[in-house]
Coordinates of C-alpha atoms in Angstrom, one line a residue:
X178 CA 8.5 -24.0 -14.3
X179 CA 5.4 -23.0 -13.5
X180 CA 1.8 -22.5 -14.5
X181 CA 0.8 -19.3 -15.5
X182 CA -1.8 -16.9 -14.9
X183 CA -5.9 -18.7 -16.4
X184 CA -8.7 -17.0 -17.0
X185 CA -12.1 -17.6 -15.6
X186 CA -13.4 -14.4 -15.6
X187 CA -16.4 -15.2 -13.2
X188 CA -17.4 -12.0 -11.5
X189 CA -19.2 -10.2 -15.0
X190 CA -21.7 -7.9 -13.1
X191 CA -19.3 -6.8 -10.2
X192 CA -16.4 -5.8 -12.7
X193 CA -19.1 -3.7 -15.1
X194 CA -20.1 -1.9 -12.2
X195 CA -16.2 -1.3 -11.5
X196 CA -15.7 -0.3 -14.9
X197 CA -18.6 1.9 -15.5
X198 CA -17.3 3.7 -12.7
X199 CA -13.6 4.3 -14.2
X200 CA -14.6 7.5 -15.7
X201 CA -15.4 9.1 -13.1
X202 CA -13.3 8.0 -10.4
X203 CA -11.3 10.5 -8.4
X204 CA -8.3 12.6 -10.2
X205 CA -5.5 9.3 -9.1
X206 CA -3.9 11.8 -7.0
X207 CA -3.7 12.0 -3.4
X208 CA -7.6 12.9 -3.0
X209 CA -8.6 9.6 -5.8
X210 CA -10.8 7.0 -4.3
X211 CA -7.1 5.4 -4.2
X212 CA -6.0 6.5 -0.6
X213 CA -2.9 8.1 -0.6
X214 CA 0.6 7.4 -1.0
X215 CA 3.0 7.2 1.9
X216 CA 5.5 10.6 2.2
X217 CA 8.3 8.1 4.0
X218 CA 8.1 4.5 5.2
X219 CA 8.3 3.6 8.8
X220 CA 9.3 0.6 11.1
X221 CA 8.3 -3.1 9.1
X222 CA 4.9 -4.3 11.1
X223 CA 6.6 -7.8 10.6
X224 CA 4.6 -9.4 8.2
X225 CA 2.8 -8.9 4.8
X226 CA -0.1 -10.5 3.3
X227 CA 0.7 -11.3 -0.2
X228 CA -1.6 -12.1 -3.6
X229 CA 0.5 -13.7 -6.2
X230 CA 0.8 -15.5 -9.4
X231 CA 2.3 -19.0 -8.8
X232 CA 6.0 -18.3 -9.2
X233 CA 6.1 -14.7 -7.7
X234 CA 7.1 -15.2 -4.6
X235 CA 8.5 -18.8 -3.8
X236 CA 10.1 -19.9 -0.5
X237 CA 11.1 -23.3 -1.4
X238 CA 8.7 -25.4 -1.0
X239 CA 8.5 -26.5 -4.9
X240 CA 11.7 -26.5 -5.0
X241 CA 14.6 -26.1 -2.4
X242 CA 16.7 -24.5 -4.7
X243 CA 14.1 -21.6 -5.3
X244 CA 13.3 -19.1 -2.7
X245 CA 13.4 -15.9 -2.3
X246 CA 10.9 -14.9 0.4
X247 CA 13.0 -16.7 3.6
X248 CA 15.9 -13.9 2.6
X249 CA 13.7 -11.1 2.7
X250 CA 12.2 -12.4 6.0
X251 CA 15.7 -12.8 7.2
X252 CA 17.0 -9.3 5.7
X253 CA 13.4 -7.0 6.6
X254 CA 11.8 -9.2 10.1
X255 CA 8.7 -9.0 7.3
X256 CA 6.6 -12.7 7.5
X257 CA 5.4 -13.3 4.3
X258 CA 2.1 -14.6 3.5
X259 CA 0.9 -15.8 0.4
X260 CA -2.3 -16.7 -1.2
X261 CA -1.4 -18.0 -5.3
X262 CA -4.2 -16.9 -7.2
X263 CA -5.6 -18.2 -10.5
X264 CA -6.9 -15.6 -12.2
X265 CA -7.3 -12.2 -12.5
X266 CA -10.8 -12.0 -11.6
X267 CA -10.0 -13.8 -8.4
X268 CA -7.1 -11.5 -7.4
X269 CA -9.7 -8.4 -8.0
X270 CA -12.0 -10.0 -5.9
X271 CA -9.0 -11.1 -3.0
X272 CA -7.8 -7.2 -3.0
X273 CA -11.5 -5.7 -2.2
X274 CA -12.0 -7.6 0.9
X275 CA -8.9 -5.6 2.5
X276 CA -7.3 -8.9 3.8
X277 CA -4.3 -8.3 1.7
X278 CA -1.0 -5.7 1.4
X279 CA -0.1 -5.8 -2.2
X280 CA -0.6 -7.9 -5.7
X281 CA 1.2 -8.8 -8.9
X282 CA -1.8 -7.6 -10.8
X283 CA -1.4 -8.3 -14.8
X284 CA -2.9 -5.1 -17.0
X285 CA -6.2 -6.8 -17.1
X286 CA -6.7 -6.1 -13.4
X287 CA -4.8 -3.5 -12.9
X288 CA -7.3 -0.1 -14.1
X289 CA -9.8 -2.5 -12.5
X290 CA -8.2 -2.0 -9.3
X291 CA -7.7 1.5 -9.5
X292 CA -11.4 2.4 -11.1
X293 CA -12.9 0.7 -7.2
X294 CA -10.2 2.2 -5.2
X295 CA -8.4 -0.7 -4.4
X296 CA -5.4 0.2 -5.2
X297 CA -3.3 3.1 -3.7
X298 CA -0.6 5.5 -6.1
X299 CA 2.8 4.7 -5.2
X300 CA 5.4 6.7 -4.1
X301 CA 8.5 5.5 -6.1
X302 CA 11.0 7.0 -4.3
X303 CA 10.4 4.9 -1.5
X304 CA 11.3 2.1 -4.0
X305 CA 14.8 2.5 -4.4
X306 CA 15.4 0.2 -7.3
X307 CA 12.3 1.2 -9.5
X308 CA 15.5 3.9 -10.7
X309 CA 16.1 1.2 -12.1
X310 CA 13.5 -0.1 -13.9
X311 CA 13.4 0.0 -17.7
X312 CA 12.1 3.4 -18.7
X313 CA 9.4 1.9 -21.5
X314 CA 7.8 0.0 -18.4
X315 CA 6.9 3.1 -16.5
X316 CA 4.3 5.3 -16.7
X317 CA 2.2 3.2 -19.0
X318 CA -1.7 3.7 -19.3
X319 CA -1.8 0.0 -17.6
X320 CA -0.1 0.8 -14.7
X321 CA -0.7 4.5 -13.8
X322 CA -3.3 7.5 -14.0
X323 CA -2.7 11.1 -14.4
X324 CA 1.1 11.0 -14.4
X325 CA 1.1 9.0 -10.7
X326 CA 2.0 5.3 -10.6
X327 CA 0.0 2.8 -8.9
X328 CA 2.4 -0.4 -8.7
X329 CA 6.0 -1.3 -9.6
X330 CA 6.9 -3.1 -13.2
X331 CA 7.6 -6.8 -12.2
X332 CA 8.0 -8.3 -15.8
X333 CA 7.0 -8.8 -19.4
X334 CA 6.1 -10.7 -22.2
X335 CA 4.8 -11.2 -25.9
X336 CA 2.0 -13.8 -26.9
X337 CA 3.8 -15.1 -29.6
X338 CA 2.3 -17.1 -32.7
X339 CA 3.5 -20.7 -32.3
X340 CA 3.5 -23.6 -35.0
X341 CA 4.5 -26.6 -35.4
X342 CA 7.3 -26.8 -38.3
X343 CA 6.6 -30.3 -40.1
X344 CA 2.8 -29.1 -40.6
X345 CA 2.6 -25.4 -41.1
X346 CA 3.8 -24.6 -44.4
X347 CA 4.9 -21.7 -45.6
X348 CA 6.1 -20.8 -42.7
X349 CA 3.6 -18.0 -41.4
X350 CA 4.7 -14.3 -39.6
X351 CA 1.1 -13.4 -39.9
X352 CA -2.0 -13.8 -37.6
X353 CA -4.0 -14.7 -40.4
X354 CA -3.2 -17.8 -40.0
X355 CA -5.3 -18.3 -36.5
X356 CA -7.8 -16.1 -38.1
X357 CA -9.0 -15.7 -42.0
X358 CA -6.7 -18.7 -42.6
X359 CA -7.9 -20.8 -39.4
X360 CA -9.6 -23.4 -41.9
X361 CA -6.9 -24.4 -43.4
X362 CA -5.5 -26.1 -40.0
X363 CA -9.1 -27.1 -39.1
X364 CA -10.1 -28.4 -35.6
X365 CA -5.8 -28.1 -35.1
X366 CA -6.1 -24.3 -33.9
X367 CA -5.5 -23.2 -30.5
X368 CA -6.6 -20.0 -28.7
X369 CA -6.2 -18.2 -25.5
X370 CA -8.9 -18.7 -23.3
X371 CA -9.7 -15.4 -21.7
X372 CA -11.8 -12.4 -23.0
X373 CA -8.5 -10.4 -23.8
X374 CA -7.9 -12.4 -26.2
X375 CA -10.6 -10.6 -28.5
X376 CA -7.5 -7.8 -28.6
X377 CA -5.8 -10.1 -30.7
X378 CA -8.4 -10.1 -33.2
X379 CA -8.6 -6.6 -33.1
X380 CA -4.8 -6.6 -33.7
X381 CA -5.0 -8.7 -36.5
X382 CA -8.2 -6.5 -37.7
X383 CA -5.9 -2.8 -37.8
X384 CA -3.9 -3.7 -40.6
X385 CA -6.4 -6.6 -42.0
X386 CA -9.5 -4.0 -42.1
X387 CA -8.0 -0.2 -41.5
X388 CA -11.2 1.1 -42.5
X389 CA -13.0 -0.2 -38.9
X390 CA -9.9 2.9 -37.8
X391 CA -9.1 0.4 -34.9
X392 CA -6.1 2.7 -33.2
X393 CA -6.1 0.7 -30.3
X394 CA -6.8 -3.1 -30.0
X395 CA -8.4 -2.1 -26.0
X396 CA -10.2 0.6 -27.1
X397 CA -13.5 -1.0 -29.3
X398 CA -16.5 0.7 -29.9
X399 CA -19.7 -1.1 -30.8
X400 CA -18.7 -1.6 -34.2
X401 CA -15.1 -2.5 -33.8
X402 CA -16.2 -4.6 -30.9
X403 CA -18.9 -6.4 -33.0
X404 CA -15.9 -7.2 -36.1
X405 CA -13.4 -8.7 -33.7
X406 CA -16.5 -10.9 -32.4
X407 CA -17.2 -12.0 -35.7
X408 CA -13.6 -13.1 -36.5
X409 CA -13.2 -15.0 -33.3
X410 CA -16.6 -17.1 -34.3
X411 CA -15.3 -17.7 -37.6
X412 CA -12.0 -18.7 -36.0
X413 CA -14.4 -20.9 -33.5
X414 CA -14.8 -23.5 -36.0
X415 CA -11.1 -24.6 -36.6
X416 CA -10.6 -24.4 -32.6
X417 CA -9.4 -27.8 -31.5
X418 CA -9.1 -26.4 -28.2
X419 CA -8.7 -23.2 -25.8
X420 CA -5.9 -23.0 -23.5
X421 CA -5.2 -21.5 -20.2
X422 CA -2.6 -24.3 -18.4
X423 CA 0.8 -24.1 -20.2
X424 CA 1.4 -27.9 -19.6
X425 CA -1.6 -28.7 -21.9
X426 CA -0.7 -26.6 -24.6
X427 CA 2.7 -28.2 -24.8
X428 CA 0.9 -31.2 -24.6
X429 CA -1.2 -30.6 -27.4
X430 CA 1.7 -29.4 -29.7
X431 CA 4.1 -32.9 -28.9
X432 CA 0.9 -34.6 -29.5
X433 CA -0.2 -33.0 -32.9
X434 CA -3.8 -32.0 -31.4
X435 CA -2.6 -28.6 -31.8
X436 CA -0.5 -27.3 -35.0
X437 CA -0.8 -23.6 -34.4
X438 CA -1.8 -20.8 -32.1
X439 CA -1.2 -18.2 -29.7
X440 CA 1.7 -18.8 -26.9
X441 CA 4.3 -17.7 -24.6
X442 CA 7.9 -17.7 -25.2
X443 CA 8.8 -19.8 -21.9
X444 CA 5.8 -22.3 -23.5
X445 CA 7.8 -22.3 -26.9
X446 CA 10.9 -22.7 -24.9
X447 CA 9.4 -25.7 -23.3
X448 CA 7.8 -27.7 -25.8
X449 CA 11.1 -27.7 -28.1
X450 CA 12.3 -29.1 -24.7
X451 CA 10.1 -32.0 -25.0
X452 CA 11.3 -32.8 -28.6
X453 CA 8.2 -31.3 -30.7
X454 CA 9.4 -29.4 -33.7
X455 CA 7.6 -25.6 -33.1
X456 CA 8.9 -22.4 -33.7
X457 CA 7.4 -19.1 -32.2
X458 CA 7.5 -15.8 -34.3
X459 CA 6.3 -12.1 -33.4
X460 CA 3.8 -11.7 -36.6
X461 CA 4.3 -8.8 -38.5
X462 CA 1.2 -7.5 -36.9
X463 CA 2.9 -6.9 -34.0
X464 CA 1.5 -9.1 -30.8
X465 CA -0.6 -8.6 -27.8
X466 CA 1.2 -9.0 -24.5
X467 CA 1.5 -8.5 -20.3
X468 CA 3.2 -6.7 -17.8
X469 CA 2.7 -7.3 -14.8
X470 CA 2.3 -4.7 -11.4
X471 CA 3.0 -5.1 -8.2
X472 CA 0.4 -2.7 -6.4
X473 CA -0.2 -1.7 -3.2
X474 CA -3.6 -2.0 -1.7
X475 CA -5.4 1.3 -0.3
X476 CA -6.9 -0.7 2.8
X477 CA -3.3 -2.1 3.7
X478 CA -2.5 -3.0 7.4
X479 CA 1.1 -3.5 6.6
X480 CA 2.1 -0.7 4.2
X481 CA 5.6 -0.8 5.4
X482 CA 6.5 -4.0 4.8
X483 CA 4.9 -4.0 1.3
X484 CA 6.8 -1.8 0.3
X485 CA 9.8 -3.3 1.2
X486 CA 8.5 -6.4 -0.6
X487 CA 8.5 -4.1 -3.9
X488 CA 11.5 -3.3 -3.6
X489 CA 12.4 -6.4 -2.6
X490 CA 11.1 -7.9 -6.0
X491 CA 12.6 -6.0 -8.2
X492 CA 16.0 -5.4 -7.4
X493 CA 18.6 -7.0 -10.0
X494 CA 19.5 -10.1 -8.5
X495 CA 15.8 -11.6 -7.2
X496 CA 13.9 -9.9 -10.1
X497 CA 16.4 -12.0 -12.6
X498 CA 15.2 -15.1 -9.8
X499 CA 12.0 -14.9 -11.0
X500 CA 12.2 -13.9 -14.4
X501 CA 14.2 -17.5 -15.0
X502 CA 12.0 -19.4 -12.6
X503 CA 8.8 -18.1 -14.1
X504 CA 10.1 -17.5 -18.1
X505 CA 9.6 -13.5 -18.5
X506 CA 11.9 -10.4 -19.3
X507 CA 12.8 -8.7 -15.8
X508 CA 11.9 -5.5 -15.7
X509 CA 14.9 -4.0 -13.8
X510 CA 17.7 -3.3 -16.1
X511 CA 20.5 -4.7 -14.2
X512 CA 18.8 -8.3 -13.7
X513 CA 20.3 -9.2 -16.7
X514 CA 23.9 -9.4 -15.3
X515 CA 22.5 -11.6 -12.4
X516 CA 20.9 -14.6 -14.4
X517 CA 22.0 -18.2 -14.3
X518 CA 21.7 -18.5 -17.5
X519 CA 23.7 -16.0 -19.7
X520 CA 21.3 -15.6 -22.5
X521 CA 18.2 -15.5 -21.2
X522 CA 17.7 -11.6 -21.4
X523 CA 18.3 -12.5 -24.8
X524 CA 16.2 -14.9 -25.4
X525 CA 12.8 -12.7 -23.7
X526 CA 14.5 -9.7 -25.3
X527 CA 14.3 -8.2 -22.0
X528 CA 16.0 -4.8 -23.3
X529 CA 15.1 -4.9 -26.6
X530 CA 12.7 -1.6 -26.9
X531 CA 12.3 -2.2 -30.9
X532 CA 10.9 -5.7 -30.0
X533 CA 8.2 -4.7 -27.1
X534 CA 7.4 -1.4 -29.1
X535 CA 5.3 -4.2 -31.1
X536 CA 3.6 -5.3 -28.1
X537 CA 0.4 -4.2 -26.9
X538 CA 0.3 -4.8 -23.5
X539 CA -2.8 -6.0 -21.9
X540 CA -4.9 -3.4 -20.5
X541 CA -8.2 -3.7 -18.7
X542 CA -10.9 -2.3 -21.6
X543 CA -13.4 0.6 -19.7
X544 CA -16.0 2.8 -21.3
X545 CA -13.9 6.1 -21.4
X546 CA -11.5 5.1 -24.9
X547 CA -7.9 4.7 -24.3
X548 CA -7.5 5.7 -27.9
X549 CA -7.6 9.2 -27.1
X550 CA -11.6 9.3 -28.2
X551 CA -13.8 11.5 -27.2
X552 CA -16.7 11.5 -28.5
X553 CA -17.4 7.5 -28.6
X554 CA -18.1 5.2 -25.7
X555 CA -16.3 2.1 -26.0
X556 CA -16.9 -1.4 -24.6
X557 CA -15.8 -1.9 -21.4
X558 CA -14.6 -5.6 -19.7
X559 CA -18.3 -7.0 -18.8
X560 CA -19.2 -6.4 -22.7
X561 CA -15.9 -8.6 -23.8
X562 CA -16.5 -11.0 -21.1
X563 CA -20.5 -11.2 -22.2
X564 CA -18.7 -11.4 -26.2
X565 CA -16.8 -13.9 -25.0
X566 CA -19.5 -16.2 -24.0
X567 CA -21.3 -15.6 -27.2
X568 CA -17.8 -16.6 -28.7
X569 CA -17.5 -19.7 -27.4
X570 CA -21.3 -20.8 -27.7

């Protein structure tokens, strides 16, 4: 297993002047800042020039046992390069120099991407197996614009509400308990460290304060943006500690430094692994959550290849690869017949639509309100990183 996606969120005044921009960007169609989508795919170039979360694309050299990229090499004469990337913010920054073919962009990159023109539409139907792809993953506000799609579903998953069963009692299946009820674990609290996280305040603040008529948890005017702020700062005080490496939040539950908190299923799975008594529980709430994209840059030198590389990724037997390696639901249907372990669609409810329908998947936050809004400017991502700051003193 490995470590999953932090959040540094270091380039503030570059992304505002990305995200101011999103509004007005070009249509998303073929004339969008974008580039254009391919009409059919010629001969591989023989190599592509990869951004990736660690995981994504292994070739065995964590483990011998795991590798995917030397058959696709074998199978397309494409040499695959790879540069792992930590964070969002660096894998914006990586796609605008041009150096790269395609990225597994997580939703709070991906409008990001297409708002400077980084990333190019997709033509799915030179993606054979995106048929193939779970419906509810397509067409999603985090992953396309104007009825085009700019990347192929890769995976997903719910940040679950995780506690430790021999000091959290009653047992909770609300996110008041990281929130109004965060005193009561005091200093024992743990929290996603990234600016998105103030969308799981905002969750918690729909059905906790309806009147702030939060539709959206990425859609916050002034107001609403100002409320979940205030919530996190309370919450501040019974933070033991903010997390961003799986392995130390695991180590913080088995230790009893942390008692409750935010989490991943695969992090739940784990630390039950090591013996420490947690159970992890979608709140009634409902949950924040990611998908992640593979996109195609507009500045690609090796178009052809990438694109076999997305197709590559998701079909049934290497997308259930990674979903087990990296703990995540597939996104192509027929994965699940093609894991090592029989239950794990099961287990990351990978076709449970009920289940994700309470999952708000991340989504870059711009000025323009995904809530349908017209009338209101909302706050964009350099005012939720800026809040975040202020969060965190």
């Amino acid at each position: 297993m490995r470590k999953r996606k932090t959040s540094a969120w270091r380039s503030a005044a570059a992304v505002c002047a990305l995200l101011l921009t999103a509004a007005g960007c070009g249509s998303g169609g073929d004339d969008g800042k974008g580039g254009h989508a391919p009409d059919t795919l010629g001969k591989g170039e023989g190599e592509v020039n990869i951004i990736a979360w660690a995981g994504y694309a292994e070739d065995g050299s964590n483990d011998p046992e795991v590798d995917w990229v030397h058959p696709f090499e074998k199978k397309t004469g494409c040499q695959v390069h790879t540069k792992t990337a930590g964070t969002s913010d660096e894998m914006v920054s990586l796609m605008k120099t041009g150096q790269y073919d395609t990225v597994s962009a997580s939703g709070d990159a991906t409008l990001r991407l297409i708002a400077s023109g980084d990333a190019a539409p997709v033509n799915t139907k030179l993606v054979p197996h995106y048929k193939d792809i779970f419906p509810a993953l397509k067409q999603q506000p985090f992953n396309s614009r104007d009825g085009r799609m700019y990347g192929i579903p890769h995976g997903r998953g719910a940040n679950l509400l995780m506690y430790r069963t021999d000091k959290v009692r009653p047992a909770p299946d609300s996110w008041r308990a990281v929130f109004d009820d965060a005193a009561r674990y005091d200093g024992h609290v743990t929290a996603y460290d990234s600016p998105i996280y103030i969308a799981d305040a905002a969750l918690y603040l729909m059905r906790a304060e309806p009147s702030l008529g939060i539709k959206n948890p990425y859609a916050l005017d002034r107001k609403q943006l100002d409320a979940a702020v205030a919530l996190l700062k309370k919450q501040h005080k019974a933070v033991g500690e903010y997390w961003s490496d799986y392995q130390k939040e695991i180590t913080a539950f088995k230790g009893g430094d942390s008692v409750i908190g935010t989490t991943w299923q695969v992090i739940a799975n784990l630390t039950r692994d090591e013996k420490a008594p947690v159970k992890a529980v979608l709140p009634k709430e409902g949950a924040t959550g990611w998908s992640d994209t593979w996109m195609v840059s507009s500045k690609a030198d090796h178009p052809n290849c990438a694109y076999k590389w997305l197709d590559w990724i998701v079909s049934p037997k290497v997308n259930a690869q990674v979903a087990e390696y990296f703990g995540e639901a597939p996104s192509n249907r027929k994965a699940c017949a093609e894991t090592s372990d029989p239950d794990h669609c099961a287990v990351f409810h990978a076709d449970d639509e009920k289940y994700f329908r309470r999952v708000h998947f991340w989504t870059t936050p711009i000025k323009q309100c995904l809530d349908g809004r017209k009338n209101t400017d909302c706050t964009d991502y350099a005012q939720w990183t800026r809040a975040w700051t202020e969060v965190k003193g």
